[in-house]
Structure formats: structure tokens, C-alpha cells
CSV table of C-alpha atoms and ligand atoms in Angstrom, one decimal:
chain,number,residue,atom,x,y,z
A,1,MET,CA,22.0,4.4,-13.0
A,2,HIS,CA,24.5,3.3,-10.6
A,3,PHE,CA,28.2,3.9,-9.9
A,4,PHE,CA,29.5,0.5,-10.5
A,5,HIS,CA,31.9,0.7,-13.5
A,6,TYR,CA,35.0,-0.4,-15.3
A,7,ARG,CA,38.3,1.8,-15.2
A,8,GLN,CA,41.1,0.1,-17.2
A,9,ASN,CA,39.4,-3.3,-16.9
A,10,GLU,CA,39.0,-3.1,-13.2
A,11,LEU,CA,35.5,-3.0,-11.8
A,12,TYR,CA,35.2,0.0,-9.3
A,13,ALA,CA,32.4,0.8,-6.7
A,14,GLU,CA,32.6,4.5,-7.3
A,15,ASP,CA,35.9,5.4,-6.8
A,16,VAL,CA,37.3,2.3,-5.1
A,17,PRO,CA,38.6,-0.7,-6.7
A,18,VAL,CA,36.3,-3.9,-5.8
A,19,ARG,CA,39.5,-6.0,-5.8
A,20,LEU,CA,40.8,-4.0,-2.9
A,21,LEU,CA,37.3,-4.3,-0.8
A,22,ALA,CA,37.2,-8.3,-1.9
A,23,GLU,CA,41.0,-8.3,-0.4
A,24,LYS,CA,40.3,-6.6,2.9
A,25,TYR,CA,36.8,-7.7,3.6
A,26,GLY,CA,37.0,-11.1,2.1
A,27,THR,CA,34.0,-12.6,0.4
A,28,PRO,CA,31.3,-13.0,0.0
A,29,LEU,CA,30.9,-9.4,0.3
A,30,TYR,CA,27.9,-7.1,-0.5
A,31,VAL,CA,29.4,-4.0,-1.3
A,32,TYR,CA,26.6,-0.8,-1.7
A,33,SER,CA,27.5,3.0,-3.4
A,34,TYR,CA,26.1,5.5,-1.3
A,35,ASN,CA,25.8,8.2,-4.0
A,36,THR,CA,23.8,5.5,-6.1
A,37,LEU,CA,21.3,5.6,-3.3
A,38,VAL,CA,21.1,9.0,-2.8
A,39,ARG,CA,20.4,9.3,-6.2
A,40,HIS,CA,17.6,6.9,-6.8
A,41,PHE,CA,16.2,8.5,-3.6
A,42,LYS,CA,16.3,11.7,-5.2
A,43,ALA,CA,14.9,10.5,-8.5
A,44,TYR,CA,11.7,9.6,-6.6
A,45,ASP,CA,11.9,12.9,-4.4
A,46,GLU,CA,12.5,15.3,-7.4
A,47,ALA,CA,9.5,13.8,-9.8
A,48,TYR,CA,7.1,14.9,-7.4
A,49,GLY,CA,8.3,18.3,-6.8
A,50,THR,CA,5.9,20.2,-4.8
A,51,PHE,CA,3.1,17.8,-4.9
A,52,PRO,CA,2.8,16.8,-1.1
A,53,HIS,CA,4.7,13.6,-0.9
A,54,VAL,CA,6.4,11.1,1.3
A,55,ILE,CA,8.6,8.1,0.2
A,56,CYS,CA,8.4,5.6,2.6
A,57,TYR,CA,11.4,3.0,1.6
A,58,ALA,CA,10.1,-0.4,1.8
A,59,LEU,CA,12.6,-1.9,4.3
A,60,LYS,CA,12.5,-5.4,3.2
A,61,ALA,CA,14.6,-4.8,0.1
A,62,ASN,CA,17.6,-4.4,2.7
A,63,THR,CA,17.8,-3.5,6.3
A,64,ASN,CA,21.1,-2.4,7.0
A,65,GLY,CA,21.2,0.3,9.5
A,66,ALA,CA,23.7,2.5,7.6
A,67,ILE,CA,21.4,2.4,4.5
A,68,LEU,CA,18.3,3.5,6.7
A,69,LYS,CA,20.4,6.0,8.3
A,70,LEU,CA,21.7,7.6,4.9
A,71,LEU,CA,17.8,7.4,3.7
A,72,ALA,CA,16.8,8.8,6.9
A,73,LYS,CA,19.1,11.9,6.7
A,74,GLN,CA,17.5,12.5,3.1
A,75,GLY,CA,14.3,12.6,4.3
A,76,CYS,CA,13.2,9.2,3.7
A,77,GLY,CA,10.2,7.3,5.5
A,78,ALA,CA,9.6,3.7,5.9
A,79,ASP,CA,7.5,0.9,4.5
A,80,ILE,CA,7.4,-1.7,7.4
A,81,VAL,CA,6.0,-5.3,7.6
A,82,SER,CA,7.0,-6.6,11.1
A,83,GLY,CA,7.8,-5.2,14.6
A,84,GLY,CA,11.7,-5.8,13.9
A,85,GLU,CA,11.2,-3.7,10.9
A,86,LEU,CA,9.9,-1.0,12.8
A,87,PHE,CA,12.4,-1.0,15.5
A,88,ARG,CA,15.1,-0.9,12.7
A,89,ALA,CA,13.4,1.9,11.1
A,90,LEU,CA,13.2,3.8,14.4
A,91,LYS,CA,16.7,3.1,15.6
A,92,ALA,CA,18.2,4.6,11.9
A,93,GLY,CA,16.3,7.8,13.3
A,94,ILE,CA,13.5,7.6,10.6
A,95,PRO,CA,10.5,9.7,12.2
A,96,ALA,CA,7.5,7.6,13.4
A,97,GLY,CA,5.2,10.1,11.2
A,98,LYS,CA,7.0,8.6,8.0
A,99,ILE,CA,6.1,4.8,8.7
A,100,VAL,CA,3.6,2.9,7.0
A,101,TYR,CA,3.3,-0.1,8.4
A,102,ALA,CA,1.8,-3.3,5.8
A,103,GLY,CA,1.1,-6.7,6.0
A,104,VAL,CA,-1.3,-9.4,6.6
A,105,GLY,CA,-0.5,-10.8,9.8
A,106,LYS,CA,0.3,-7.9,12.4
A,107,THR,CA,0.5,-9.2,16.0
A,108,GLU,CA,-0.8,-7.6,19.1
A,109,ASP,CA,2.2,-7.0,20.3
A,110,GLU,CA,3.5,-5.6,17.1
A,111,ILE,CA,0.4,-3.2,16.8
A,112,ARG,CA,1.1,-2.2,20.3
A,113,PHE,CA,4.3,-1.3,19.4
A,114,ALA,CA,3.1,0.7,16.3
A,115,LEU,CA,0.8,2.6,18.4
A,116,LYS,CA,3.3,3.8,20.7
A,117,SER,CA,5.6,4.8,18.3
A,118,GLY,CA,3.2,6.7,16.7
A,119,VAL,CA,3.6,5.4,13.1
A,120,LEU,CA,1.7,7.5,10.1
A,121,MET,CA,-0.7,4.7,9.3
A,122,PHE,CA,-1.5,1.3,9.5
A,123,ASN,CA,-2.2,-0.4,5.6
A,124,VAL,CA,-5.0,-2.7,6.6
A,125,GLU,CA,-5.8,-5.9,4.7
A,126,SER,CA,-8.9,-7.6,6.2
A,127,ALA,CA,-11.7,-7.1,8.3
A,128,ASP,CA,-10.4,-8.9,11.1
A,129,GLU,CA,-7.6,-7.0,11.5
A,130,LEU,CA,-9.6,-3.8,11.6
A,131,ARG,CA,-11.2,-5.2,14.6
A,132,GLU,CA,-8.4,-6.4,16.3
A,133,ILE,CA,-6.5,-3.0,15.9
A,134,ASP,CA,-9.7,-1.1,17.3
A,135,ARG,CA,-9.4,-3.6,20.3
A,136,VAL,CA,-5.7,-2.8,20.8
A,137,ALA,CA,-5.9,0.8,20.1
A,138,GLY,CA,-8.8,0.9,22.6
A,139,THR,CA,-6.9,-1.1,25.3
A,140,MET,CA,-4.2,2.0,24.9
A,141,LYS,CA,-6.9,4.8,25.1
A,142,MET,CA,-5.6,5.8,21.5
A,143,LYS,CA,-7.1,5.9,18.2
A,144,ALA,CA,-5.3,4.0,15.2
A,145,PRO,CA,-4.7,6.0,12.1
A,146,VAL,CA,-5.5,3.6,9.1
A,147,ALA,CA,-5.7,3.0,5.2
A,148,LEU,CA,-7.2,0.0,3.6
A,149,ARG,CA,-5.0,-1.7,1.5
A,150,ILE,CA,-7.5,-2.2,-1.9
A,151,ASN,CA,-6.4,-5.1,-4.4
A,152,PRO,CA,-7.3,-3.4,-7.7
A,153,ASP,CA,-7.1,-6.6,-9.4
A,154,ILE,CA,-4.8,-5.6,-12.2
A,155,ASP,CA,-2.0,-7.9,-13.4
A,156,PRO,CA,1.6,-6.3,-12.8
A,157,GLN,CA,3.0,-8.4,-15.5
A,158,THR,CA,5.7,-9.8,-13.3
A,159,HIS,CA,6.8,-13.0,-12.0
A,160,PRO,CA,3.8,-14.9,-10.1
A,161,TYR,CA,5.5,-15.4,-7.0
A,162,ILE,CA,5.9,-11.3,-6.3
A,163,SER,CA,2.8,-10.3,-8.0
A,164,THR,CA,0.3,-9.3,-5.2
A,165,GLY,CA,-2.5,-7.2,-6.9
A,166,MET,CA,-5.2,-9.6,-8.3
A,167,LYS,CA,-7.9,-11.0,-7.1
A,168,GLU,CA,-6.1,-14.9,-6.1
A,169,HIS,CA,-3.7,-12.9,-4.0
A,170,LYS,CA,-4.0,-13.0,-0.1
A,171,PHE,CA,-3.0,-9.5,-0.1
A,172,GLY,CA,-5.6,-6.5,0.6
A,173,ILE,CA,-9.0,-6.1,0.1
A,174,SER,CA,-11.2,-6.8,-2.7
A,175,ILE,CA,-12.0,-3.4,-4.8
A,176,ASP,CA,-15.5,-4.6,-4.8
A,177,ASP,CA,-15.6,-4.9,-1.1
A,178,ALA,CA,-13.6,-1.9,-0.4
A,179,LEU,CA,-16.8,0.3,0.5
A,180,GLU,CA,-18.3,-2.4,2.7
A,181,HIS,CA,-14.7,-2.3,4.8
A,182,TYR,CA,-14.7,1.2,5.3
A,183,ARG,CA,-18.4,1.2,6.4
A,184,ILE,CA,-17.0,-1.5,8.9
A,185,ALA,CA,-13.8,0.9,9.7
A,186,SER,CA,-16.0,3.8,10.3
A,187,ARG,CA,-18.4,2.2,13.1
A,188,LEU,CA,-15.1,1.2,15.2
A,189,ARG,CA,-14.4,4.0,17.6
A,190,ASN,CA,-10.9,3.7,17.9
A,191,ILE,CA,-10.1,3.7,14.2
A,192,GLU,CA,-9.6,6.8,12.2
A,193,ILE,CA,-9.6,6.3,8.8
A,194,VAL,CA,-6.8,8.5,6.8
A,195,GLY,CA,-6.1,6.8,3.7
A,196,VAL,CA,-6.0,4.2,0.7
A,197,GLN,CA,-3.2,2.0,0.2
A,198,LYS,CA,-2.8,-0.1,-3.2
A,199,HIS,CA,0.3,-2.7,-4.1
A,200,ILE,CA,0.3,-4.5,-7.2
A,201,GLY,CA,3.7,-6.6,-7.0
A,202,SER,CA,7.3,-6.0,-7.4
A,203,GLN,CA,9.8,-6.0,-10.3
A,204,ILE,CA,7.3,-4.2,-12.4
A,205,THR,CA,8.5,-2.6,-15.8
A,206,LYS,CA,5.7,-1.5,-17.5
A,207,ILE,CA,4.0,1.9,-16.8
A,208,THR,CA,0.4,0.7,-17.8
A,209,PRO,CA,0.0,-1.6,-14.6
A,210,PHE,CA,0.6,1.4,-12.4
A,211,VAL,CA,-1.6,3.9,-13.9
A,212,ASP,CA,-4.6,1.7,-14.2
A,213,ALA,CA,-3.8,0.8,-10.5
A,214,VAL,CA,-4.0,4.4,-9.6
A,215,LYS,CA,-6.9,5.1,-12.0
A,216,ARG,CA,-9.2,2.2,-10.5
A,217,ILE,CA,-8.0,3.4,-6.7
A,218,LEU,CA,-9.1,6.9,-7.6
A,219,ILE,CA,-12.4,6.2,-8.4
A,220,LEU,CA,-12.9,4.6,-4.8
A,221,VAL,CA,-11.1,8.1,-3.2
A,222,ASP,CA,-13.4,10.2,-4.9
A,223,GLU,CA,-16.2,7.6,-4.0
A,224,LEU,CA,-15.0,8.0,-0.3
A,225,LYS,CA,-14.6,11.8,-0.5
A,226,ARG,CA,-18.2,12.2,-1.1
A,227,ARG,CA,-19.4,10.3,1.5
A,228,LYS,CA,-17.1,12.2,3.6
A,229,PHE,CA,-14.4,9.8,4.5
A,230,ASN,CA,-11.5,11.8,5.2
A,231,ILE,CA,-8.9,10.6,2.8
A,232,ARG,CA,-5.7,12.3,3.3
A,233,TYR,CA,-3.1,9.9,2.2
A,234,LEU,CA,-3.2,8.1,-1.1
A,235,ASP,CA,-0.6,5.5,-1.0
A,236,ILE,CA,0.5,4.0,-4.3
A,237,GLY,CA,3.0,1.2,-2.7
A,238,GLY,CA,5.8,0.3,-4.4
A,239,GLY,CA,6.9,-2.1,-7.4
A,240,LEU,CA,8.8,-0.4,-9.7
A,241,GLY,CA,11.5,-2.2,-11.5
A,242,ILE,CA,15.2,-2.3,-12.2
A,243,THR,CA,17.5,-3.5,-15.0
A,244,TYR,CA,18.7,-7.0,-14.5
A,245,LEU,CA,19.2,-8.0,-17.7
A,246,ASN,CA,17.8,-5.9,-20.6
A,247,GLU,CA,14.6,-4.4,-18.9
A,248,LYS,CA,13.8,-1.2,-19.5
A,249,PRO,CA,11.4,0.2,-16.8
A,250,PRO,CA,10.4,3.8,-16.5
A,251,VAL,CA,12.1,6.1,-14.1
A,252,PRO,CA,10.0,7.7,-11.3
A,253,ALA,CA,9.7,10.6,-13.0
A,254,ASP,CA,8.1,8.9,-16.2
A,255,ILE,CA,5.4,7.5,-13.7
A,256,ALA,CA,5.0,10.9,-12.1
A,257,LYS,CA,4.3,12.5,-15.3
A,258,GLN,CA,1.4,10.1,-15.9
A,259,LEU,CA,0.3,10.2,-12.4
A,260,LEU,CA,0.5,13.9,-11.3
A,261,PRO,CA,-2.3,15.1,-13.8
A,262,LEU,CA,-4.4,12.2,-12.5
A,263,ILE,CA,-4.2,12.7,-9.0
A,264,ASN,CA,-3.9,17.1,-9.3
A,265,GLY,CA,-7.0,18.5,-7.5
A,266,ARG,CA,-7.6,15.9,-4.8
A,267,GLU,CA,-6.1,17.2,-1.3
A,268,VAL,CA,-4.2,14.3,-0.4
A,269,THR,CA,-0.5,13.6,0.2
A,270,LEU,CA,0.7,10.7,-2.1
A,271,VAL,CA,2.8,7.9,-0.2
A,272,MET,CA,5.0,5.7,-2.1
A,273,GLU,CA,6.8,2.8,-1.1
A,274,PRO,CA,9.7,1.7,-3.4
A,275,GLY,CA,12.2,-1.0,-2.3
A,276,ARG,CA,14.3,-2.7,-5.4
A,277,SER,CA,14.4,0.5,-7.2
A,278,ILE,CA,15.9,2.3,-4.5
A,279,VAL,CA,18.7,-0.3,-3.4
A,280,GLY,CA,18.6,-2.6,-6.1
A,281,ASN,CA,21.1,-1.6,-8.5
A,282,ALA,CA,23.3,0.1,-5.7
A,283,GLY,CA,24.7,-3.1,-4.2
A,284,ILE,CA,26.7,-5.9,-5.8
A,285,LEU,CA,27.5,-9.3,-4.2
A,286,VAL,CA,31.4,-9.9,-4.6
A,287,THR,CA,32.6,-13.7,-4.5
A,288,LYS,CA,35.8,-15.7,-4.9
A,289,THR,CA,36.3,-18.5,-7.6
A,290,LEU,CA,37.3,-21.5,-5.4
A,291,TYR,CA,37.2,-24.4,-7.9
A,292,LEU,CA,36.4,-25.3,-11.8
A,293,LYS,CA,35.0,-28.2,-12.5
A,294,LYS,CA,34.4,-29.9,-15.6
A,295,GLY,CA,30.9,-32.1,-15.8
A,296,GLU,CA,29.4,-34.2,-18.4
A,297,GLY,CA,29.3,-31.5,-21.1
A,298,LYS,CA,29.0,-29.1,-18.7
A,299,THR,CA,31.4,-26.5,-16.6
A,300,PHE,CA,30.9,-25.6,-13.2
A,301,VAL,CA,32.4,-22.5,-11.8
A,302,ILE,CA,32.3,-23.0,-7.7
A,303,VAL,CA,32.1,-20.0,-5.9
A,304,ASP,CA,32.3,-18.9,-2.2
A,305,ALA,CA,28.7,-17.3,-2.3
A,306,GLY,CA,25.6,-19.5,-2.3
A,307,MET,CA,22.1,-19.5,-2.4
A,308,ASN,CA,22.2,-18.8,1.4
A,309,ASP,CA,23.9,-15.2,0.5
A,310,LEU,CA,21.7,-14.7,-2.4
A,311,MET,CA,18.5,-16.8,-2.4
A,312,ARG,CA,16.8,-15.0,-5.9
A,313,PRO,CA,18.3,-17.2,-8.4
A,314,SER,CA,17.3,-20.4,-6.7
A,315,LEU,CA,14.0,-18.9,-5.6
A,316,TYR,CA,12.5,-17.1,-8.5
A,317,ASP,CA,15.2,-18.5,-11.5
A,318,ALA,CA,16.3,-14.8,-11.3
A,319,TYR,CA,18.6,-13.5,-13.7
A,320,HIS,CA,21.6,-11.3,-12.2
A,321,HIS,CA,24.4,-10.1,-14.2
A,322,ILE,CA,27.6,-11.5,-13.4
A,323,THR,CA,31.0,-10.3,-14.4
A,324,PRO,CA,34.7,-10.7,-13.4
A,325,VAL,CA,35.9,-7.7,-11.1
A,326,ALA,CA,39.2,-7.8,-13.0
A,327,ARG,CA,38.6,-8.1,-17.0
A,328,ARG,CA,41.2,-10.3,-18.9
A,329,LYS,CA,41.3,-10.8,-22.8
A,330,ARG,CA,40.1,-14.5,-22.3
A,331,GLY,CA,37.4,-16.3,-24.4
A,332,GLN,CA,34.3,-17.2,-23.4
A,333,ILE,CA,33.0,-20.5,-21.9
A,334,ARG,CA,29.6,-21.4,-21.1
A,335,ALA,CA,29.2,-22.7,-17.3
A,336,ASP,CA,26.6,-22.9,-14.4
A,337,ILE,CA,28.0,-20.5,-11.6
A,338,VAL,CA,27.0,-22.1,-8.1
A,339,GLY,CA,27.5,-22.3,-4.6
A,340,PRO,CA,28.9,-24.4,-1.9
A,341,ILE,CA,25.7,-25.5,-0.4
A,342,CYS,CA,24.5,-29.2,-0.9
A,343,GLU,CA,21.5,-28.4,-2.9
A,344,SER,CA,21.1,-28.8,-6.8
A,345,GLY,CA,19.0,-25.8,-6.4
A,346,ASP,CA,22.6,-23.6,-5.2
A,347,PHE,CA,23.1,-21.6,-8.5
A,348,LEU,CA,23.6,-17.8,-9.3
A,349,ALA,CA,23.5,-18.3,-13.2
A,350,LYS,CA,22.8,-21.5,-15.5
A,351,GLU,CA,24.3,-21.8,-18.6
A,352,ARG,CA,25.8,-18.4,-18.6
A,353,MET,CA,28.4,-17.4,-21.2
A,354,ILE,CA,31.2,-15.8,-19.3
A,355,TYR,CA,34.7,-14.9,-19.7
A,356,GLY,CA,37.0,-17.5,-18.9
A,357,VAL,CA,37.6,-17.5,-15.1
A,358,ARG,CA,40.4,-18.6,-12.8
A,359,ARG,CA,40.8,-20.2,-9.3
A,360,GLY,CA,41.0,-17.0,-6.8
A,361,GLU,CA,39.7,-14.6,-9.0
A,362,TYR,CA,36.7,-12.5,-8.0
A,363,LEU,CA,33.4,-12.3,-9.7
A,364,ALA,CA,30.6,-9.6,-8.9
A,365,VAL,CA,26.9,-10.4,-9.1
A,366,MET,CA,25.3,-7.1,-10.1
A,367,SER,CA,21.9,-5.7,-9.0
A,368,ALA,CA,22.4,-7.7,-5.6
A,369,GLY,CA,21.2,-4.9,-3.1
A,370,ALA,CA,17.7,-5.7,-2.9
A,371,TYR,CA,16.5,-8.7,-1.5
A,372,GLY,CA,20.0,-10.2,-1.6
A,373,MET,CA,21.4,-9.5,2.1
A,374,SER,CA,17.5,-9.1,3.8
A,375,MET,CA,16.9,-12.9,2.4
A,376,SER,CA,20.0,-14.3,3.3
A,377,SER,CA,20.4,-17.1,5.6
A,378,ASN,CA,22.7,-19.4,7.7
A,379,TYR,CA,21.9,-22.3,5.8
A,380,ASN,CA,24.5,-25.2,5.7
A,381,SER,CA,25.7,-23.5,9.0
A,382,ARG,CA,27.6,-20.7,6.7
A,383,PRO,CA,28.2,-17.2,8.1
A,384,LYS,CA,26.5,-14.2,7.0
A,385,ALA,CA,28.4,-12.3,4.4
A,386,ALA,CA,29.8,-8.8,5.3
A,387,GLU,CA,28.4,-5.7,3.9
A,388,VAL,CA,30.6,-2.8,3.1
A,389,LEU,CA,29.6,0.9,1.9
A,390,VAL,CA,31.6,3.0,-0.7
A,391,ASN,CA,31.1,6.9,-0.6
A,392,GLY,CA,33.4,8.2,-3.5
A,393,GLY,CA,37.0,7.3,-2.4
A,394,LYS,CA,35.9,6.1,1.0
A,395,HIS,CA,34.9,2.7,2.5
A,396,SER,CA,33.4,1.6,5.6
A,397,LEU,CA,32.4,-2.1,7.0
A,398,ILE,CA,28.5,-1.7,7.5
A,399,SER,CA,27.8,-5.5,8.9
A,400,LYS,CA,30.5,-7.5,10.1
A,401,ARG,CA,31.0,-10.9,8.5
A,402,GLY,CA,29.4,-13.4,10.9
A,403,THR,CA,31.4,-15.6,12.8
A,404,TYR,CA,30.6,-19.5,14.0
A,405,GLU,CA,29.8,-18.3,17.4
A,406,ASP,CA,27.2,-16.3,15.9
A,407,LEU,CA,25.7,-19.7,14.6
A,408,VAL,CA,25.4,-21.1,18.1
A,409,SER,CA,24.5,-17.9,20.1
A,410,HIS,CA,21.2,-18.1,20.3
A,411,GLU,CA,20.6,-21.7,20.9
A,412,VAL,CA,19.6,-23.1,24.4
A,413,MET,CA,20.9,-26.3,25.9
A,414,PRO,CA,18.3,-27.9,28.1
A,415,GLY,CA,19.4,-28.8,31.6
A,416,PHE,CA,19.0,-32.5,30.9
A,417,LEU,CA,21.4,-32.5,28.4
A,418,ARG,CA,24.0,-30.5,30.3
B,501,LLP,N1,5.0,-2.3,-0.6
B,501,LLP,C1,4.6,-3.4,-0.3
B,501,LLP,C2,3.4,-3.8,0.5
B,501,LLP,C3,5.1,-4.7,-0.5
B,501,LLP,O1,4.8,-5.8,-0.5
B,501,LLP,C4,6.5,-4.7,-1.5
B,501,LLP,C5,7.3,-5.8,-1.4
B,501,LLP,C6,6.9,-3.0,-1.5
B,501,LLP,C7,6.1,-2.1,-1.0
B,501,LLP,C8,8.4,-2.8,-2.2
B,501,LLP,O2,8.3,-3.5,-3.4
B,501,LLP,P1,9.5,-2.9,-4.4
B,501,LLP,O3,9.7,-1.7,-4.5
B,501,LLP,O4,10.9,-3.8,-3.8
B,501,LLP,O5,9.1,-3.7,-5.6
B,501,LLP,N2,11.4,-10.9,-2.9
B,501,LLP,C9,11.2,-10.7,-3.8
B,501,LLP,C10,10.6,-9.4,-3.8
B,501,LLP,C11,9.3,-9.5,-3.2
B,501,LLP,C12,8.8,-8.0,-2.7
B,501,LLP,C13,7.5,-8.0,-1.5
B,501,LLP,N3,7.2,-6.8,-1.3
B,501,LLP,C14,12.4,-10.4,-5.0
B,501,LLP,O6,13.6,-10.9,-4.6
B,501,LLP,O7,12.2,-10.1,-6.2
């Protein structure tokens, strides 16, 4: 559920016409709905009721500081994968004690930063990484809280690029090797084992992979507890899908209903790492139609947002619904909606039936809140899009449009070229 809707054929973000935002802030423009974000967070929080739980929003989906701050104010934690994400999470006021740190390639500096900050736990992905965290913690005279990321070998039935929990993936430790790795961890003096983590992939729209993966992990948790490991956190990762086209993913309450009876009775705090299901449908990308071009047997709608602004269609062939900001009574055309980038892969939609659109008119790319802005780049030297947050009738810029100066501000001219 989100708060983007039509009123008399005008698209609104909450109570604000999207056209007004496009005119005020320019395009391409990411628009987010405050009340959708809060609602999505609460859907998780309320689903688990009094069962001890921490919702650690996966920053990688969208790292804007205002979005992080509004989630922090709701009591949200963070799932991070880099020092940069840790910096952002702390800056937005997310307490370190609610931050879990994932990723297969944590560097010494990043480990140090996380230890100094006091993160809830490291989700460790290999024996080498365990030893490195142990070494770094030793130099700091600290004990590092650690969960092992276990790869339960469950097919999440999603796009292969965003599946992570199977044997062939680089992520986590195979469930068959889990006990051995816990044994290795228990021998390291500066490691404190606190949990078990799993994450099997993203945009999962069925309930069974979640339940099957948790069942498999629980067998391990019970075995570890039997062996006197102090497992206090069960981190079930993220991955819940959203509706892009006609998917009907379960809502957090559906999942909780199945998981809670399985987990009940074990003294663990449940940790979740949702990203997409919090921000995905809470954001749209607004773009302006620049030109219409009739190719051979094909019409191209050329817009001012490109693959540098929203990479998902190019990268995963992902579907995003595209709808006119002002709906007019016109016939439909079949068209490719493409950006200005010099690549054939630069498209937002292919062979899409859309209502006839004219130059200068705005289109909204829906469900663009997750992995939109956070995966954007300056490719073709295009400044970054601006971002706006709408709350009821109020709206505010939360990230300025990039400038040409931004494009070169990091560059350093060597002396011999001056
Ligand atoms: N936890 C871990 C360890 C993850 O790797 C991820 C996502 C999440 C949580 C959050 O997953 P979510 O709830 O958002 O599904 N760029 C791709 C998605 C990549 C997901 C990477 N990991 C896309 O645009 O579809």
C-alpha cells in the first residue's frame, strides 16, 4: 500500500500534485511519501508485536539521510554493508546498538570503525573474515559480537542476480560447514558469538522460501544452543518482495504468522533486514518527455531520466510501471521509453502500452524508491537527480540536484599538467 494516487486524473503524492513538484524542483526527480514509509515500517513492527525484535532497515535500498532519520525516529535499526553506510546510519541518529554489519569484504578500517561505534553484531561470511575481526578486535582490546551468516541452500525463486542463499553463491557459510565455523569462532579470543543470520535473496514474492529457510536455520540454532553457544539473535535477513507489475507478495503479518509459532519458546531476539519492502513503493521517479521519435516499426518516447538515474530495467530487465502524471483521454501507443544515455541498454521500459504522451509532459516511474537513487551514477556526466519528501500537504527537498561542479569536484589535476 502506498500514497500515490490519482485525483481527477492528476497524480498525487499524498496531498501534493506531482506536477507541482516537477515544476518546482525540476526533473528527473525522486519523490518519496513519508506516510508510506512510516506505514511500511509499522507493518513490520506491529507484525511481531511483543516478541523481542529489531527491524534493521537495509540501507543499500535507499540511503537518503531524511529517510534514515524518519525511520530512526520510528525506532528502526540498520543493516549496513560498508563503512559509508555505517557513517550514514549513525549520522541519521540510528543507535549503533541497532546496527548489524553484513558483507563478504569488510576491510580492516571498516571493522575498526564498526567496533569503535559499538554495532550490535557483525554478520560474518567466512573463516578468514572471522580471523581478521578477531585480530582487529584484539588490537583494540575489545570483543567483537558476531553472528555467522549461514547459507541455507534454499532457492528464493527470484531473479538470479538477486538470489544469494544457494550453494553457488558467494554469500555466507554453507549450512553443512556451519558447526565447524562456530567451533572456529569459539576458539578466537576476541570474538563473542551472539547469533545466527541468513538472507536468501531479494524480491521474494512467495512465503515458502522464507519459512523453509528459517526452519533449516532453527535446526542449527537448536544444535548450537545444545552445545552451549549463547545464541541471542536470530537474524532472518530481508528480501520480501513488492508489487511492480502484478506480483502478490505476502505482507509482513503473513510471514510473522508462520514464523512466530516456529520460533516461540527460544530465547532469541529476532532481527530483520528489510530494504525494498520499506522504501520500494514509497518512491517514484518523475521524468519529462523530451522527444517522440518514430523508428522503423517502433516508437521511442525519449525522457530526461536515464539508466544512470534508474538502473534496474537495464540491469535486471526489471519492470516498473510508468504512468502519466496527468491522465488525458488519448489512445494508447506501444513504445520503448528510453533515456538520453548513449547505450542501447538505456531504457526504462520496452514495448510498453502507454497513453499517448506529448513533448513536455511528465511521466512517473512507479516503485522506484528502492535501489533507484542508491544505484544511480553520473554516467555520461549527468548530474544526480534531486529528491523530495512529501508529508501530507508539505514537501521538502531532501537531496539537491547535482551540479556540473559536482561532477569534477573530486578530481585532482597533477602538477605536471597545471
Ligand atoms: N540483507 C542483506 C544481507 C542483503 O544483501 C540485502 C539485499 C538485504 C538485506 C535487503 O534486501 P531487500 O529487503 O531489499 O530485498 N539491486 C537489486 C537488489 C539487491 C539486493 C542486495 N541485497 C535490485 O534492484 O533489485
